[in-house]
CSV table of C-alpha atoms and ligand atoms in Angstrom, one decimal:
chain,number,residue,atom,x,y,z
A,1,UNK,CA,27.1,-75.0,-1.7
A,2,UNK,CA,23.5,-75.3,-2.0
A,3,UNK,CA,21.5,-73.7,-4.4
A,4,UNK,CA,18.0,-71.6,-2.9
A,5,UNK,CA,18.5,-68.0,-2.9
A,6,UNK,CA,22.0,-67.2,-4.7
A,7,UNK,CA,23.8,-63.8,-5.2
A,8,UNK,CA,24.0,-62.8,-8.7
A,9,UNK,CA,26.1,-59.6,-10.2
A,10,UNK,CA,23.8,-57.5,-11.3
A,11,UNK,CA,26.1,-54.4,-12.3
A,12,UNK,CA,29.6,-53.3,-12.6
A,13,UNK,CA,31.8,-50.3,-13.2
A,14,UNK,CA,35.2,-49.6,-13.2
A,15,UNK,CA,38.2,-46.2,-13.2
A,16,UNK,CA,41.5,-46.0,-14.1
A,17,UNK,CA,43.4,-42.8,-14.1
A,18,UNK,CA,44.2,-40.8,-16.8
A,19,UNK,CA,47.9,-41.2,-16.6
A,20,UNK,CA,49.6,-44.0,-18.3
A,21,UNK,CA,53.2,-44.9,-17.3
A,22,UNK,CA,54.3,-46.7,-20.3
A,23,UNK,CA,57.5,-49.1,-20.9
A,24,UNK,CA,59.5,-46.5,-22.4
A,25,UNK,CA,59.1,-44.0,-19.6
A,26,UNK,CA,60.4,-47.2,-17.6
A,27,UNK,CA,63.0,-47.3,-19.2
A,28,UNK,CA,64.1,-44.1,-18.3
A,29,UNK,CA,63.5,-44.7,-14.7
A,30,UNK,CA,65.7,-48.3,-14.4
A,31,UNK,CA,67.9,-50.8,-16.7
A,32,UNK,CA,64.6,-52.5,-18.2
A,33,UNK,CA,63.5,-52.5,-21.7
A,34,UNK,CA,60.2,-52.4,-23.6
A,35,UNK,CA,60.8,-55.7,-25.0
A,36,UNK,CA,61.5,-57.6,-22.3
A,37,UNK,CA,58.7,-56.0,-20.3
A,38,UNK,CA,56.3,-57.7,-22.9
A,39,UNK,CA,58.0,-60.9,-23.3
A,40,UNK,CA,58.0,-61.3,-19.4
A,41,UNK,CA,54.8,-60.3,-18.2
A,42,UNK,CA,52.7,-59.3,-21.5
A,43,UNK,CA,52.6,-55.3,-20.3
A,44,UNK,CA,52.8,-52.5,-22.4
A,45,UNK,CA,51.9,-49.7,-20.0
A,46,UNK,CA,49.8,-49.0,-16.3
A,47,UNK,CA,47.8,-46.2,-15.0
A,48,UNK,CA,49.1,-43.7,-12.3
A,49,UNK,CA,47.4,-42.1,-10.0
A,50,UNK,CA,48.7,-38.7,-8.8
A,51,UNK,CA,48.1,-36.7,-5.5
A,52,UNK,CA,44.9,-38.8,-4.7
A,53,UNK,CA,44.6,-41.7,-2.5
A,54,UNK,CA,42.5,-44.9,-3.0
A,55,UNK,CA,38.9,-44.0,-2.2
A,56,UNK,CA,38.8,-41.6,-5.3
A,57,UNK,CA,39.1,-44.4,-7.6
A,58,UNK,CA,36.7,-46.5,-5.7
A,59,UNK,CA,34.5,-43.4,-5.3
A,60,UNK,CA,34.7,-43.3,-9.4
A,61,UNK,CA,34.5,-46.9,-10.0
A,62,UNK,CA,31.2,-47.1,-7.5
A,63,UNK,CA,30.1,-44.0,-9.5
A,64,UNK,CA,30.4,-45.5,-13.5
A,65,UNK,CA,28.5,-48.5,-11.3
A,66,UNK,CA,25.1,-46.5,-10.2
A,67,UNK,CA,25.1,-44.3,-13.7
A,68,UNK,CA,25.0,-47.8,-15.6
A,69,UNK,CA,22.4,-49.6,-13.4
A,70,UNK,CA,20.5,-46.6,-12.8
A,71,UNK,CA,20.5,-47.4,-9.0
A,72,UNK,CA,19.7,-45.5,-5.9
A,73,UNK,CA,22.5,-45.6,-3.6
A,74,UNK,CA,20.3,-45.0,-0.6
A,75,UNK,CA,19.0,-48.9,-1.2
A,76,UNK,CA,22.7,-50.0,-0.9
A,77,UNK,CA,23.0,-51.9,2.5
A,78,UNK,CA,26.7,-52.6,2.4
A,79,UNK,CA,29.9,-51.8,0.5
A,80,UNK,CA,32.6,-53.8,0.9
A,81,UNK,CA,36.4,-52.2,0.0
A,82,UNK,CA,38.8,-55.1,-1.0
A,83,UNK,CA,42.2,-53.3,-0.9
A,84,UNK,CA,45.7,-53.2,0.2
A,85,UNK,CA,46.4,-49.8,0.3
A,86,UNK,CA,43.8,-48.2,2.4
A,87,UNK,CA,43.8,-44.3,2.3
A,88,UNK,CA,44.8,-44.8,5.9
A,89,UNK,CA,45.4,-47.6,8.5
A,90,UNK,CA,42.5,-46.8,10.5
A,91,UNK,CA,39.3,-45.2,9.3
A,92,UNK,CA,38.0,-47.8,6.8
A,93,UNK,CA,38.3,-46.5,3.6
A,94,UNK,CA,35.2,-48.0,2.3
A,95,UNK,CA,33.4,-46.2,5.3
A,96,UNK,CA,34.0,-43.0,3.4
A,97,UNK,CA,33.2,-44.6,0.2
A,98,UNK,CA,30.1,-45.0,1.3
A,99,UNK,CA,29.3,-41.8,2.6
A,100,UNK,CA,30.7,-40.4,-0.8
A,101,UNK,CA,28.5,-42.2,-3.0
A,102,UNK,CA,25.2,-41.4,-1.0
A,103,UNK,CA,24.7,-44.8,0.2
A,104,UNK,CA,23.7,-43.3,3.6
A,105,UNK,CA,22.0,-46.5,4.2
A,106,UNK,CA,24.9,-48.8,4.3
A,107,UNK,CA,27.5,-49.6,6.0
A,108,UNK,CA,31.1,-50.3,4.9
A,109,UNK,CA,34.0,-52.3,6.0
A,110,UNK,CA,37.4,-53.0,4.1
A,111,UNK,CA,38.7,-56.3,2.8
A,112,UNK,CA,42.8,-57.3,3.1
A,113,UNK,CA,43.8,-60.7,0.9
A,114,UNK,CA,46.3,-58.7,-1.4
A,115,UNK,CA,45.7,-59.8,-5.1
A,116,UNK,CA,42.6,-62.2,-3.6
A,117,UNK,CA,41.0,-59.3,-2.0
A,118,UNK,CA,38.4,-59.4,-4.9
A,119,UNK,CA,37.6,-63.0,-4.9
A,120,UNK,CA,37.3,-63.8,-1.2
A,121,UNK,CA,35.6,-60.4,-1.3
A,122,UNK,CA,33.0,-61.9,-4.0
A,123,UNK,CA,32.3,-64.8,-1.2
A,124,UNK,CA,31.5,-62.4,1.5
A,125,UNK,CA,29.3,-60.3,-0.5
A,126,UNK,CA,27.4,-63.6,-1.7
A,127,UNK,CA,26.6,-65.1,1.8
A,128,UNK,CA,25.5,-61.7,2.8
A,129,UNK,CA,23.0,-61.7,0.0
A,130,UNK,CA,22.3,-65.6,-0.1
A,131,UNK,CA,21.5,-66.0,3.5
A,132,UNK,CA,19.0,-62.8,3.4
A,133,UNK,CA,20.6,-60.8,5.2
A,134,UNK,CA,21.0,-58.2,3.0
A,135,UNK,CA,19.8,-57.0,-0.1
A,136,UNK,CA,22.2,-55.1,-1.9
A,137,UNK,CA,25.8,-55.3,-1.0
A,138,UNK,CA,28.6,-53.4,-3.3
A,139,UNK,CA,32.3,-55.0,-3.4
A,140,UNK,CA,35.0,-52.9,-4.6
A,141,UNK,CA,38.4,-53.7,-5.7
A,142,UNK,CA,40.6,-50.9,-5.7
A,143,UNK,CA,44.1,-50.6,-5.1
A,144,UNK,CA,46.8,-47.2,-5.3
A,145,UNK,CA,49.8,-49.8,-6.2
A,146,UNK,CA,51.9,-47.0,-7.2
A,147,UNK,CA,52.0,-45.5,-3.5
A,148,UNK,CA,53.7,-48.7,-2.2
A,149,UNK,CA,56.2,-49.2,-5.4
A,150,UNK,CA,59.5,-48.5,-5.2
A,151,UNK,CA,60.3,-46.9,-8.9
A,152,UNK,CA,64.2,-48.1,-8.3
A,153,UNK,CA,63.4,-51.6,-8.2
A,154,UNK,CA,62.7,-53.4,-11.3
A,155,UNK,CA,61.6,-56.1,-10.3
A,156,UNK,CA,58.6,-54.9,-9.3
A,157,UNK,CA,58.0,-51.3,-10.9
A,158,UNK,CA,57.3,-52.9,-14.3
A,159,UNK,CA,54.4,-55.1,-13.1
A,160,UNK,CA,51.9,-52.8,-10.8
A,161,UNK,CA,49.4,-50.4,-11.8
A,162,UNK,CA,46.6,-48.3,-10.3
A,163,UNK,CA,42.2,-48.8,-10.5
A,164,UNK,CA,39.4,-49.8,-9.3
A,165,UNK,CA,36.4,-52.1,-9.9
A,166,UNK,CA,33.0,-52.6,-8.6
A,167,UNK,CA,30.2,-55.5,-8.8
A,168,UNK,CA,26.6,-54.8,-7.4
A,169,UNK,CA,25.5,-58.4,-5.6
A,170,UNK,CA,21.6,-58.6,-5.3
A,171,UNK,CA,19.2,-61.5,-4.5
A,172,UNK,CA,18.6,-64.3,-7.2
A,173,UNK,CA,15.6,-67.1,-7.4
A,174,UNK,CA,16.9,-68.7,-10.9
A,175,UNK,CA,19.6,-70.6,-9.7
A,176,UNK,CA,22.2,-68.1,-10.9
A,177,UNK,CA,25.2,-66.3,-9.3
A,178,UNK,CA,28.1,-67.2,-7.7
A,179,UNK,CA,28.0,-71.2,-7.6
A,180,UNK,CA,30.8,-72.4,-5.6
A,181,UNK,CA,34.4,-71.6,-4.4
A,182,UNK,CA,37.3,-73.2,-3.4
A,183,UNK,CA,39.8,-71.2,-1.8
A,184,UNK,CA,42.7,-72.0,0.3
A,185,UNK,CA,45.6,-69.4,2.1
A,186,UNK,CA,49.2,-70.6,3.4
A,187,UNK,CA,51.1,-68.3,5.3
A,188,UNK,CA,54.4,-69.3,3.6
A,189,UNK,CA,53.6,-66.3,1.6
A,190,UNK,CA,54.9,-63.9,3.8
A,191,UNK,CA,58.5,-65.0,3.1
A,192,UNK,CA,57.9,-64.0,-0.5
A,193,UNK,CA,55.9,-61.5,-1.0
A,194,UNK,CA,55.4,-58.4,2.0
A,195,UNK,CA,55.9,-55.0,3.1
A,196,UNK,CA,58.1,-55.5,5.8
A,197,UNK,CA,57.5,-52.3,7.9
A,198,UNK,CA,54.4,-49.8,9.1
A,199,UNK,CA,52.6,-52.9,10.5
A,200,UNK,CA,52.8,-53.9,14.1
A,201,UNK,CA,55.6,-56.1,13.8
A,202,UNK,CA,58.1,-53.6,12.4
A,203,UNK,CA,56.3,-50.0,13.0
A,204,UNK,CA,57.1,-46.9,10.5
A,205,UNK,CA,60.6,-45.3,12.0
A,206,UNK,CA,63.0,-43.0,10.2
A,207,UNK,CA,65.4,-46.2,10.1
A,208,UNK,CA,62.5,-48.0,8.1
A,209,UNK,CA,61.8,-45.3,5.6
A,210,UNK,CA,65.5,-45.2,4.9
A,211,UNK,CA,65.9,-48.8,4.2
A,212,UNK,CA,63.1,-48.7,1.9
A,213,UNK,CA,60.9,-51.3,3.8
A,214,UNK,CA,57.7,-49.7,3.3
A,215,UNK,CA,57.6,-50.5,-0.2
A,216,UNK,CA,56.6,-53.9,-1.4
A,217,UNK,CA,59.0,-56.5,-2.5
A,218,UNK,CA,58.9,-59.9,-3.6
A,219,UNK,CA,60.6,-62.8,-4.9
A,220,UNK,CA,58.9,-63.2,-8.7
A,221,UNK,CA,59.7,-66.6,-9.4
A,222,UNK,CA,59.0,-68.1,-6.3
A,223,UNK,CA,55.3,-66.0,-6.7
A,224,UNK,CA,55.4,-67.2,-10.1
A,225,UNK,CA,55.7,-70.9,-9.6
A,226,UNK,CA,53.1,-70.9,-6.8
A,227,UNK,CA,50.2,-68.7,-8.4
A,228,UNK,CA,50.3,-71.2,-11.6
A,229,UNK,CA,50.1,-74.4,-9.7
A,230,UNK,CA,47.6,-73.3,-7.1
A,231,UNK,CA,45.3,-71.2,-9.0
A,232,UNK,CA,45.2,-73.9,-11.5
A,233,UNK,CA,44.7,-76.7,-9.1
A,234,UNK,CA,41.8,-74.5,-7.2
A,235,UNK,CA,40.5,-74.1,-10.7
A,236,UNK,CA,40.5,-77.4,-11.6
A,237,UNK,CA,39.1,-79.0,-8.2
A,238,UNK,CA,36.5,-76.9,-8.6
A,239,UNK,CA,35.6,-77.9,-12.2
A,240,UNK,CA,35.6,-81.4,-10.8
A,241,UNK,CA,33.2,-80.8,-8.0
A,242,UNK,CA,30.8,-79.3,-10.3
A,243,UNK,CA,31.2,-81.7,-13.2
A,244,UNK,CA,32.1,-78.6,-15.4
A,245,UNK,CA,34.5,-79.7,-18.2
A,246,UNK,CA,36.5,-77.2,-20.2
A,247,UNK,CA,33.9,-76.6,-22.8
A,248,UNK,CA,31.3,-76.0,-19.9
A,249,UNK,CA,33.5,-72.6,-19.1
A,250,UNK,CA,32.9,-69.8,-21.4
A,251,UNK,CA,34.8,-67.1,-19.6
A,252,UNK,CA,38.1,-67.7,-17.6
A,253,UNK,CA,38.5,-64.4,-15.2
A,254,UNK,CA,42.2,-64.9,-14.2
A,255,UNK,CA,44.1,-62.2,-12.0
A,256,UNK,CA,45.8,-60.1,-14.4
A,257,UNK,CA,49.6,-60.9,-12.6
A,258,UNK,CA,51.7,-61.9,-15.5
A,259,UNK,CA,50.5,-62.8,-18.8
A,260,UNK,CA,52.2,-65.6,-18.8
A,261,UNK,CA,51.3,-66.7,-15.4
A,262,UNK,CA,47.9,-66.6,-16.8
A,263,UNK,CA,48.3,-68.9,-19.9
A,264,UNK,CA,50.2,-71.5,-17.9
A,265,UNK,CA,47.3,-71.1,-15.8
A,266,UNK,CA,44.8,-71.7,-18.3
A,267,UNK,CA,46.6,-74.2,-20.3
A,268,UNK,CA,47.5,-76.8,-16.9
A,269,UNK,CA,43.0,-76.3,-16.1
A,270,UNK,CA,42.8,-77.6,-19.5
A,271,UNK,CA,40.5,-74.1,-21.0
A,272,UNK,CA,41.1,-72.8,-24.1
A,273,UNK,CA,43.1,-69.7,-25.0
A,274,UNK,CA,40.1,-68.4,-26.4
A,275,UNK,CA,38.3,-68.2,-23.3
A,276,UNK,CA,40.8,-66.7,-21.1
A,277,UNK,CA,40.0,-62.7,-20.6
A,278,UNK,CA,43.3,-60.0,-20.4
A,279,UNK,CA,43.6,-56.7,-20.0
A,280,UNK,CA,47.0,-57.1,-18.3
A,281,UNK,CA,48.8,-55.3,-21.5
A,282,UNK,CA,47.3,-52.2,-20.6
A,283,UNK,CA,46.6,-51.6,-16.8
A,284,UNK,CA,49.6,-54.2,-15.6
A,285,UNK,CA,48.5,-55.8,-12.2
A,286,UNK,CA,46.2,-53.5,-10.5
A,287,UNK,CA,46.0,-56.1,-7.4
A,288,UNK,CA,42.7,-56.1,-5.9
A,289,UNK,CA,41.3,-54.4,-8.9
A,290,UNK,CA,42.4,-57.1,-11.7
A,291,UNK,CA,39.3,-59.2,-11.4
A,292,UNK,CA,36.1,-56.1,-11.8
A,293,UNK,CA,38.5,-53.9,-14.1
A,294,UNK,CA,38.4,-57.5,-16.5
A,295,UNK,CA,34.4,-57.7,-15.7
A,296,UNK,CA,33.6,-53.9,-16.9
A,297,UNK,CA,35.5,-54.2,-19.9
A,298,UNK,CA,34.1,-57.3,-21.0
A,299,UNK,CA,30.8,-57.1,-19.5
A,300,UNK,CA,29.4,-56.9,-23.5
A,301,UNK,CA,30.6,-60.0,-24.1
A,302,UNK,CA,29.0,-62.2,-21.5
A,303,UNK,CA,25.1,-63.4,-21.7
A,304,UNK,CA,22.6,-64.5,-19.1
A,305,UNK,CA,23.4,-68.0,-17.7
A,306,UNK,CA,27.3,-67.9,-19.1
A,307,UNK,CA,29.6,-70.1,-16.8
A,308,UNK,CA,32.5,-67.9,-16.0
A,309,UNK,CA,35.3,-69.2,-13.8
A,310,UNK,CA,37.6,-66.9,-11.6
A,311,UNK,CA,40.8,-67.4,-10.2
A,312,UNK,CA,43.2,-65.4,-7.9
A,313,UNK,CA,46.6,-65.4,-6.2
A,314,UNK,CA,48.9,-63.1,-3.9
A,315,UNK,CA,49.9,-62.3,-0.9
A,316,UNK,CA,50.3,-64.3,2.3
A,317,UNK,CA,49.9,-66.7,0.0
A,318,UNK,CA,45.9,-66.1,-0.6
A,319,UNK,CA,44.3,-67.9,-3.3
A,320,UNK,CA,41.7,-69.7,-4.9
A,321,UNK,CA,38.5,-70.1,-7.6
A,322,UNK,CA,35.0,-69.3,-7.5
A,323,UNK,CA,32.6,-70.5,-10.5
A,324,UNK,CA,29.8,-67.8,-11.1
A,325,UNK,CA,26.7,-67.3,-13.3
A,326,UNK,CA,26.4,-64.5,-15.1
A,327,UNK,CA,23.1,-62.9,-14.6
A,328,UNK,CA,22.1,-60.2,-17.4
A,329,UNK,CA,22.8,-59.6,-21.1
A,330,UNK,CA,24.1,-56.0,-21.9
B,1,LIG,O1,49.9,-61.0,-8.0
B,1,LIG,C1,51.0,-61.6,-7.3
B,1,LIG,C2,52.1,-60.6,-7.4
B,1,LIG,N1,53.2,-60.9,-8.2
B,1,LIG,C3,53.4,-61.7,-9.2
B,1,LIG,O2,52.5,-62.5,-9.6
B,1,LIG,C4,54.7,-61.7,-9.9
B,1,LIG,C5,55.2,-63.1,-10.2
B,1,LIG,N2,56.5,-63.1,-10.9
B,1,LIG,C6,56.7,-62.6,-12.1
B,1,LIG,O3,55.8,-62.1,-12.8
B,1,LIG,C7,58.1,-62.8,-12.7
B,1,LIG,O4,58.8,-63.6,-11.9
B,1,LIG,C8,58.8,-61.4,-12.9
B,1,LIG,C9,58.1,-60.6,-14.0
B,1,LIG,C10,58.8,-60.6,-11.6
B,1,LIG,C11,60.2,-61.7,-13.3
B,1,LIG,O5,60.3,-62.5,-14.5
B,1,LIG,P1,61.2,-63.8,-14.6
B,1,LIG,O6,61.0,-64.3,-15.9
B,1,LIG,O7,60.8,-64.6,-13.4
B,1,LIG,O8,62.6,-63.2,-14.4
B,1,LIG,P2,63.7,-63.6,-13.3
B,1,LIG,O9,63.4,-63.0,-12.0
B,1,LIG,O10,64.1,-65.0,-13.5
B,1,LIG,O11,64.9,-62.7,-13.9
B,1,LIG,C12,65.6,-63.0,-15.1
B,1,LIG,C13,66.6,-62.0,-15.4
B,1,LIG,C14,67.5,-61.7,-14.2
B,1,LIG,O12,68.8,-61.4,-14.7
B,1,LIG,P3,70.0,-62.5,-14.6
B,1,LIG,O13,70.1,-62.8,-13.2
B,1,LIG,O14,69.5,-63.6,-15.5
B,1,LIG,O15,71.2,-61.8,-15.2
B,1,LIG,C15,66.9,-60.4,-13.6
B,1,LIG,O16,67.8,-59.7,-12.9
B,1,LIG,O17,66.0,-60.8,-15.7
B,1,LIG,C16,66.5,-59.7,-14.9
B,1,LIG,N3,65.4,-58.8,-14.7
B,1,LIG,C17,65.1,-57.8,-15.5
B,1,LIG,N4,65.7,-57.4,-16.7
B,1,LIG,C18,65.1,-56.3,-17.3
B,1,LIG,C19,64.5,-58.7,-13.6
B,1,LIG,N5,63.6,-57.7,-13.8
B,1,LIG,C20,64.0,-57.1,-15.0
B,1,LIG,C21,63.5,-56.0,-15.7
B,1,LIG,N6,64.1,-55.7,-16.8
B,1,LIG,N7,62.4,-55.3,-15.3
């Protein structure tokens, strides 16, 4: 990637609904227990969100966004929504984002990578902004996970949680922003990890609904096993590429999937556990949402010019690494 013009983040904001669904009221629901919830996956509790759909927490999260950068969201020429559970199949929901937030201005399209959604959603907003074609472009992450759960499996009720992110990309002349990506898809995935039904191939019947295959399911340790090895050999080809060795990095932006998905992650890219950022004990994995939701609560922490290092897996299989420099001091 060449650097001219680049794409910096230049704000963030974040929601998360007021309800938490802790590990105790888990295990009330199915044969699970606190402790091995947090030896497992390192999650203590999740948020819920009730009788809403997706676009108010990306409403919220775009809102936190403007209040902090003290933006007018008639300047905002695009806004991306990376998510897997749209408010409805068609009418994009980030359409009526962006209505909702008074970016009358923009226009908005949604984003569909599963637990990439964000990261392959940070590239798009970047060339936008790096090629000149726009100025302002605002990526959300947001995803309603407990719509699509199925709260008598627990192999997957313990994991997901609801929120929303947002990042505002803008123009930059100093040589920072995102650097450089290396992403990768491979459609073994689908075996793995999928809603079976309410796409075209297996469209929403009363035979579907019955068997439970609108909700999602997954085989954890196959996932498992391929989100450490890829995202840490994206991470670390990219580190190569760049000449960036592990005390170059001083943030490490992992998906929030499984705690210790994320320090086997870490530890094979060779960066130190002091680097790598969680939040996974208290939202759980919030899919497209993981990667702003770790931003905004740790957007203190990071100065002008710091090299922070992302990295992503889910569905299909999507995943990869992008290497970006951070662009303001709080
Ligand atoms: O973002 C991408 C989306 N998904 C992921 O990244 C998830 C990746 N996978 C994982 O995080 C883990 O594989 C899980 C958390 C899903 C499961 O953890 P694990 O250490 O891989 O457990 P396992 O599937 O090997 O199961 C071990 C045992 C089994 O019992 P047996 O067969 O040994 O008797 C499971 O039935 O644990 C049992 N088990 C549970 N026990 C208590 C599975 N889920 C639970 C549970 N509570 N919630």
């Amino acid at each position: 990637m060449t650097i001219g013009r680049t794409a910096a983040i230049t704000a963030v904001g974040a929601y998360v609904p007021d309800q938490v669904l802790s590990n105790t009221d888990l295990e009330q629901m199915v044969d699970t227990s606190d402790d091995w919830i947090r030896s497992r996956t390192g999650i203590s509790e999740r948020r819920m969100l009730k009788d809403k759909p997706t676009s108010f927490m990306a409403i919220q999260a775009a809102k936190s966004l403007i209040e902090r950068s003290s933006i007018d969201p008639k300047t905002i020429d695009l806004v991306l929504v990376s998510t897997s559970t749209p408010d409805m199949i068609i009418a994009a929901t980030a359409a009526h984002v962006a209505t909702e937030i008074g970016a009358t201005a923009a226009f908005g399209y949604d984003l569909q990578a599963a637990c990439s959604g964000f990261l392959y959603g940070m590239s798009t907003a970047a060339a936008y902004v790096s090629s000149g074609r726009y100025q302002r472009v605002l990526l959300i992450g947001a995803d309603k996970m407990s719509s699509i759960i199925d709260y008598k499996d627990r192999t997957t009720c313990i994991i997901f949680g609801d929120g929303a992110g947002a990042a505002l990309f803008e123009p930059n002349d100093e040589g920072i922003g995102l650097m450089d990506e290396h992403f990768r898809s491979d459609g073994i995935g689908r075996d793995h990890l999928y809603i079976e039904a309410g796409g075209s191939m297996l469209p929403a019947s009363s035979e579907t609904v019955s068997n439970g295959q609108h909700f999602l399911r997954q085989d954890g340790k196959t996932v498992f096993k391929f989100a450490v090895s890829n995202m840490s050999e994206a991470t670390t080809k990219l580190m190569e590429r760049n000449d960036l060795a592990s005390e170059d990095i001083d943030f490490f932006v992992p998906h929030q999937a499984n705690q210790r998905i994320i320090d086997a992650t870490a530890q094979r890219a060779g960066i130190k556990p002091e680097k790598v950022l969680s939040n996974i004990s208290s939202y759980g994995n919030t899919t497209a949402a993981t990667l702003p939701l770790i931003l905004s609560d740790f957007e203190d922490r990071f100065q002008k010019g710091d090299n922070i290092m992302f990295a992503a897996f889910g569905g299909g299989f999507t995943w990869g690494a992008a290497w970006l420099k951070w662009a303001y001091n709080t």
